[in-house]
Amino acid sequence: MHQIVAKRELAPAITRFEVEAPRIARKWQAGQFVILRLSEGGERIPLTIADVDRERGLITLIVQRVGKTTTDLSNLEVGAAIRDLTGPLGTPTHIENFGTVGAIAGGVGTAVVYPIARALKEAGNRVWTILGARSRELVILAEELQVVSDELAITTEDGSLGYRGLVTDLLREWLEQGRPLDHVFAAGPVPMMQAVVEVMRPYHIPTTVSLNPIMVDGTGMCGCCRVSIHGQTKYTCVEGPEFDGFAVNFEELMARLRMYRPQERLALERCQAGKGGGRSRLK
Ligand code: FAD
Ligand code: NAD
Ligand code: FES
């Protein structure tokens, strides 16, 4: 059992939790995640470790309410406990001094980008960050990213804060202005990561993306999180979540993410009706 010691609403439907998990906090490196289960027989869902407090043995999780399990988690209060937390999982981000890096964050994917940007800054990189959200109230971790970025630009689709447009609109402008980038890291919705890759492709600047397929066991055994990289099958939970963006088959990833929509919708409806949703993907 892992007790929740702090909870804060960062934005509509986005909640930040600090959770007791001393062993995970000790071992964590940027880019890694946990798989959690709220109850016996409950669905297992992956969440990025957005930060850790090693002294207090805490990990930070930032969760967007999109379906049954994220809704159940978001409804937990301080003092409640998460039944299982497995981690840290995944291959840590490859951090080195690349020179100047672009850190591109879309929506709740900002929780993934923040620890990576911080590690890149600590390794001596110049970090230029673009943080995109649909509107001002959905921007998260801007203050934290400001601290670890040499430059932070915020984009909103409705123009309510910063540059009006998508993260890729500003990234394209930066590249057309001849800004020198040595490496780009992107995390967010899959169509966003695909769009970042297409903007970067003509420039041949290495572009790493953090993929978010559906996961179950997180150990490379079930095959649920498989993705095609350069036409070869890779298991995101152990060989990822980060891959060379130019090599990813995004269409396949999006199709696999859509596979359980009817079951996911049903589980959420049952949960909202107070009937419990069961194991949305495992039934
Ligand atoms: P479901 O009912 O299972 O799904 C609801 C909707 O979300 C559906 O439209 C479904 O297609 C979509 N969905 C389901 N699983 C995923 C997924 N893996 N990625 C994208 N969309 C999905 N979410 C966060 O809020 N914060 C994080 O830090 C975070 N980190 C992640 C790290 C990794 C390595 C991965 C693989 C995913 C991460 N996610 C994160 C996504 C999160 O795991 C899903 O949103 C969650 O599993 C949905 O569960 P649910 O039961 O609430 O919704
Ligand atoms: P969103 O749909 O509000 O998009 C956020 C921003 O991303 C937009 O404002 C825009 O700037 C950019 N963007 C989105 N679609 C784009 C496109 N087609 N082209 C160019 N730019 C685009 O984001 P949200 O509602 O916060 O959703 C976050 C998504 O990130 C969810 O699908 C979630 O599952 C996923 N996620 C990914 C990871 C990961 O590891 N990559 C981790 C957590 C969540
Ligand atoms: Fe089962 Fe990756 S989640 S193999």
XYZ file of C-alpha atoms and ligand atoms in Angstrom:
384
model
C 0.000 0.000 0.000
C 1.286 3.455 -0.893
C -0.217 6.380 0.957
C -1.111 9.636 -0.792
C 0.492 12.456 1.224
C -0.372 15.443 -0.980
C -2.910 16.236 -3.692
C -3.350 19.382 -5.793
C -5.516 20.214 -8.801
C -3.153 21.645 -11.432
C -5.780 22.246 -14.110
C -9.284 21.062 -14.981
C -9.122 17.229 -14.846
C -5.377 17.204 -14.107
C -4.260 16.295 -10.566
C -0.825 16.111 -8.958
C -0.230 13.517 -6.266
C 2.710 12.862 -3.969
C 2.752 9.224 -2.970
C 4.900 7.240 -0.534
C 7.173 4.893 -2.492
C 10.684 5.099 -0.977
C 12.247 2.267 -2.991
C 10.972 3.646 -6.305
C 12.034 7.184 -5.367
C 15.549 5.955 -4.595
C 16.003 4.145 -7.924
C 14.182 6.478 -10.318
C 15.859 8.142 -13.274
C 14.300 10.633 -15.712
C 12.094 8.969 -18.313
C 10.872 6.125 -16.081
C 7.333 5.356 -15.014
C 5.236 3.214 -12.683
C 2.326 0.858 -13.272
C -0.307 1.113 -10.575
C -3.369 -0.796 -9.500
C -5.944 0.753 -7.220
C -7.602 -2.440 -6.030
C -7.343 -6.211 -6.168
C -8.358 -7.177 -9.718
C -8.266 -3.537 -10.829
C -6.853 -2.326 -14.147
C -3.121 -1.683 -14.285
C -2.232 1.733 -15.728
C 1.139 3.350 -16.467
C 1.964 6.848 -15.215
C 5.205 8.784 -15.590
C 7.165 9.630 -12.463
C 7.194 13.410 -12.824
C 9.506 13.990 -9.844
C 10.811 12.363 -6.681
C 11.724 13.468 -3.160
C 14.343 10.887 -2.178
C 14.701 12.175 1.384
C 11.007 11.837 2.117
C 10.609 8.718 -0.042
C 7.937 10.296 -2.254
C 7.162 10.149 -5.961
C 5.086 12.698 -7.881
C 2.401 11.522 -10.295
C 0.404 13.861 -12.532
C -2.780 12.312 -13.807
C -5.315 13.388 -16.390
C -8.850 12.053 -15.928
C -9.700 10.258 -19.176
C -11.394 6.994 -18.185
C -12.351 4.734 -15.289
C -9.037 4.174 -13.541
C -7.759 7.728 -13.891
C -11.154 8.941 -12.588
C -11.010 6.574 -9.597
C -7.432 7.693 -8.875
C -8.298 11.381 -9.187
C -11.100 10.884 -6.653
C -8.690 9.593 -3.983
C -7.856 12.033 -1.200
C -4.822 12.559 1.016
C -4.542 9.632 3.452
C -5.954 7.115 0.972
C -3.631 4.467 -0.463
C -2.755 3.093 -3.873
C -2.739 -0.701 -3.605
C 0.241 -1.545 -5.882
C 2.937 0.528 -7.509
C 5.437 -1.294 -9.711
C 8.548 0.545 -10.785
C 10.579 2.330 -11.716
C 9.879 0.810 -15.149
C 11.282 1.502 -18.595
C 14.693 2.472 -19.880
C 15.804 5.832 -18.473
C 16.251 8.719 -20.897
C 19.667 8.772 -22.552
C 21.110 11.983 -21.112
C 24.294 13.601 -22.415
C 25.480 17.054 -23.355
C 24.041 17.276 -26.875
C 24.501 21.072 -27.034
C 21.166 22.783 -27.585
C 18.043 20.684 -27.106
C 14.402 21.395 -27.809
C 12.000 20.038 -25.185
C 8.519 19.918 -26.706
C 5.623 19.257 -24.312
C 1.974 18.788 -25.285
C -0.750 18.894 -22.626
C -0.298 16.356 -19.834
C 2.791 15.088 -21.711
C 4.452 18.015 -19.908
C 4.697 15.675 -16.899
C 6.983 13.502 -19.035
C 9.031 16.362 -20.470
C 9.748 18.200 -17.201
C 12.115 15.662 -15.547
C 13.851 15.057 -18.895
C 14.392 18.793 -19.456
C 15.770 19.109 -15.933
C 18.196 16.200 -16.420
C 19.312 17.641 -19.766
C 19.927 21.027 -18.146
C 21.922 19.397 -15.331
C 24.044 17.654 -18.002
C 25.048 21.059 -19.389
C 22.667 21.409 -22.329
C 21.064 24.655 -23.416
C 17.347 23.829 -23.115
C 14.713 25.548 -25.232
C 11.245 24.439 -24.200
C 7.902 24.742 -25.966
C 4.937 23.956 -23.689
C 1.629 23.661 -25.540
C -1.928 23.431 -24.280
C -5.387 24.049 -25.677
C -5.882 27.084 -23.444
C -4.362 28.996 -20.530
C -6.023 26.989 -17.734
C -4.608 23.728 -19.116
C -0.973 24.872 -18.948
C 0.856 22.870 -16.249
C 4.394 22.950 -14.754
C 5.250 26.276 -16.411
C 7.098 27.602 -13.333
C 9.071 24.381 -12.949
C 10.006 24.343 -16.636
C 10.993 28.009 -16.507
C 13.638 27.145 -13.903
C 15.258 24.395 -16.000
C 14.933 26.046 -19.427
C 17.152 28.680 -20.997
C 14.036 29.742 -22.854
C 10.426 28.718 -22.258
C 7.730 29.476 -24.824
C 4.086 28.709 -24.107
C 1.631 28.037 -26.922
C -2.149 27.916 -26.613
C -4.531 27.011 -29.382
C -6.978 29.778 -28.449
C -4.241 32.386 -27.874
C -5.235 32.866 -24.210
C -1.553 32.647 -23.178
C 1.664 33.054 -25.145
C 1.949 32.157 -28.817
C -1.346 31.337 -30.552
C -1.173 27.937 -32.244
C 0.178 24.437 -31.869
C 3.600 23.514 -30.497
C 4.571 22.519 -34.025
C 3.690 25.978 -35.425
C 6.248 27.605 -33.132
C 8.804 24.834 -33.594
C 8.566 25.315 -37.380
C 9.100 29.070 -36.939
C 12.160 28.471 -34.757
C 13.658 26.157 -37.370
C 12.887 28.563 -40.222
C 14.635 31.316 -38.228
C 17.710 29.070 -38.252
C 17.783 28.307 -34.532
C 20.437 25.636 -34.005
C 19.008 22.531 -32.362
C 21.138 19.434 -31.780
C 18.419 17.143 -30.429
C 14.677 17.301 -29.794
C 12.620 15.462 -27.135
C 8.820 15.403 -27.467
C 5.989 13.969 -25.362
C 2.250 14.493 -25.565
C -0.680 13.194 -27.608
C 0.405 10.712 -30.286
C -0.725 12.964 -33.198
C 1.373 15.765 -31.664
C 4.493 13.594 -31.470
C 3.912 12.471 -35.049
C 3.539 16.119 -36.127
C 6.776 17.087 -34.320
C 8.581 14.272 -36.137
C 7.267 15.481 -39.521
C 8.436 19.051 -38.781
C 11.885 17.755 -37.791
C 12.317 15.208 -40.586
C 13.673 17.552 -43.290
C 16.238 18.933 -40.845
C 17.657 15.487 -39.911
C 17.915 16.592 -36.272
C 17.614 13.569 -33.941
C 14.140 13.534 -32.417
C 13.215 11.333 -29.458
C 9.560 10.674 -28.617
C 8.065 9.104 -25.467
C 5.409 6.603 -26.542
C 2.293 5.782 -24.531
C 0.711 2.538 -25.758
C -1.698 0.596 -23.588
C 0.275 -1.489 -21.079
C -0.604 -4.383 -18.800
C 2.281 -6.155 -17.086
C 5.150 -3.747 -17.740
C 7.701 -6.564 -17.890
C 7.877 -7.426 -21.600
C 5.784 -10.603 -21.145
C 2.250 -9.769 -22.332
C 3.098 -8.016 -25.611
C 0.340 -5.444 -25.133
C 2.629 -2.429 -25.474
C 4.284 -3.537 -28.711
C 5.128 -0.876 -31.249
C 6.890 -1.023 -34.619
C 10.232 0.762 -34.775
C 12.001 0.587 -38.150
C 9.532 -2.229 -38.897
C 10.701 -4.275 -35.913
C 8.558 -5.113 -32.903
C 9.654 -3.450 -29.674
C 8.105 -3.621 -26.219
C 7.643 -0.085 -24.979
C 7.567 -1.041 -21.297
C 11.119 -2.397 -21.314
C 12.758 -1.129 -24.525
C 11.080 2.301 -24.314
C 9.154 4.403 -23.645
C 11.545 6.581 -25.689
C 12.339 5.816 -29.305
C 13.786 7.488 -32.374
C 10.757 9.410 -33.642
C 11.746 8.981 -37.305
C 11.465 5.183 -36.936
C 8.055 4.963 -35.205
C 4.966 3.573 -36.955
C 2.519 6.132 -35.482
C -0.513 4.905 -37.476
C -0.205 1.460 -35.916
C 0.232 2.952 -32.428
C -2.922 5.072 -32.832
C -4.907 2.080 -34.137
C -3.807 -0.032 -31.153
C -4.749 2.784 -28.714
C -8.275 2.777 -30.226
C -8.735 -1.021 -29.900
C -10.599 -1.054 -26.591
C -12.637 2.165 -26.935
C -16.076 0.446 -26.539
C -14.938 -1.433 -23.402
C -13.272 1.725 -22.005
C -16.445 3.759 -22.597
C -18.578 1.098 -20.921
C -16.240 0.890 -17.905
C -16.401 4.692 -17.469
C -20.199 4.759 -17.823
C -20.561 1.991 -15.218
C -18.128 3.805 -12.919
C -20.082 7.077 -13.287
C -23.312 5.228 -12.600
C -21.722 3.918 -9.380
C -21.653 0.287 -10.530
C -17.853 -0.092 -10.628
C -16.195 -0.563 -13.969
C -14.356 -3.833 -13.620
C -11.197 -4.464 -15.574
C -11.885 -2.450 -18.688
C -9.194 -4.076 -20.842
C -8.840 -7.431 -19.212
C -12.382 -8.719 -19.272
P -9.323 4.101 -20.306
O -10.759 3.841 -20.127
O -8.396 2.950 -20.318
O -9.092 4.983 -21.604
C -9.775 6.235 -21.778
C -9.242 6.950 -22.973
O -7.801 7.144 -22.864
C -9.437 6.178 -24.262
O -9.740 7.125 -25.255
C -8.119 5.514 -24.502
O -7.900 5.271 -25.887
C -7.127 6.521 -23.940
N -5.948 5.822 -23.445
C -5.907 4.671 -22.775
N -4.643 4.326 -22.492
C -3.882 5.289 -23.008
C -2.490 5.502 -23.070
N -1.608 4.629 -22.577
N -2.075 6.645 -23.662
C -2.938 7.506 -24.218
N -4.255 7.353 -24.195
C -4.713 6.257 -23.616
N -1.329 9.693 -18.304
C -1.306 10.693 -17.429
O -2.348 11.297 -17.157
N -0.144 11.083 -16.801
C 1.034 10.463 -17.029
O 2.051 10.817 -16.437
C 1.033 9.376 -17.964
N 2.178 8.740 -18.219
C 2.161 7.674 -19.058
C 3.367 7.000 -19.263
C 3.411 5.899 -20.087
C 4.714 5.157 -20.269
C 2.215 5.465 -20.723
C 2.265 4.238 -21.583
C 1.015 6.134 -20.543
C 0.973 7.243 -19.708
N -0.212 7.940 -19.456
C -0.192 8.998 -18.588
C -1.514 7.534 -20.048
C -2.360 6.737 -19.022
O -1.710 5.506 -18.758
C -3.751 6.481 -19.585
O -4.426 7.710 -19.713
C -4.555 5.556 -18.663
O -4.067 4.246 -18.776
C -6.027 5.584 -19.011
O -6.708 4.698 -18.121
P -8.280 4.891 -17.817
O -8.800 3.606 -17.262
O -8.537 6.099 -17.013
O -8.879 5.163 -19.222
P -4.111 18.209 -25.983
O -4.893 17.384 -26.935
O -4.789 19.277 -25.233
O -2.839 18.791 -26.752
C -1.861 19.575 -26.075
C -1.056 20.332 -27.088
O -0.319 19.423 -27.902
C -1.868 21.164 -28.062
O -2.234 22.416 -27.543
C -0.900 21.320 -29.224
O 0.052 22.321 -29.030
C -0.216 19.960 -29.223
N -0.884 19.085 -30.193
C -1.947 18.271 -29.972
N -2.282 17.644 -31.126
C -1.423 18.095 -32.074
C -1.255 17.834 -33.463
N -2.042 16.965 -34.121
N -0.277 18.496 -34.121
C 0.537 19.351 -33.474
N 0.430 19.633 -32.164
C -0.537 19.019 -31.477
O -3.384 17.268 -24.930
P -4.000 16.584 -23.658
O -5.506 16.609 -23.653
O -3.290 17.066 -22.469
O -3.641 15.081 -23.944
C -2.473 14.603 -23.589
C -2.234 13.309 -24.341
O -0.926 12.915 -24.008
C -3.159 12.165 -23.989
O -3.448 11.446 -25.167
C -2.305 11.334 -23.078
O -2.642 9.978 -23.039
C -0.956 11.563 -23.693
N 0.146 11.322 -22.773
C 1.301 10.968 -23.340
C 2.351 10.640 -22.529
C 3.605 10.182 -23.158
O 4.334 9.438 -22.522
N 3.867 10.546 -24.386
C 2.244 10.742 -21.153
C 1.064 11.222 -20.630
C 0.009 11.465 -21.458
Fe 3.218 -6.176 -21.345
Fe 4.888 -4.275 -22.196
S 3.096 -4.040 -21.024
S 4.918 -6.397 -22.656
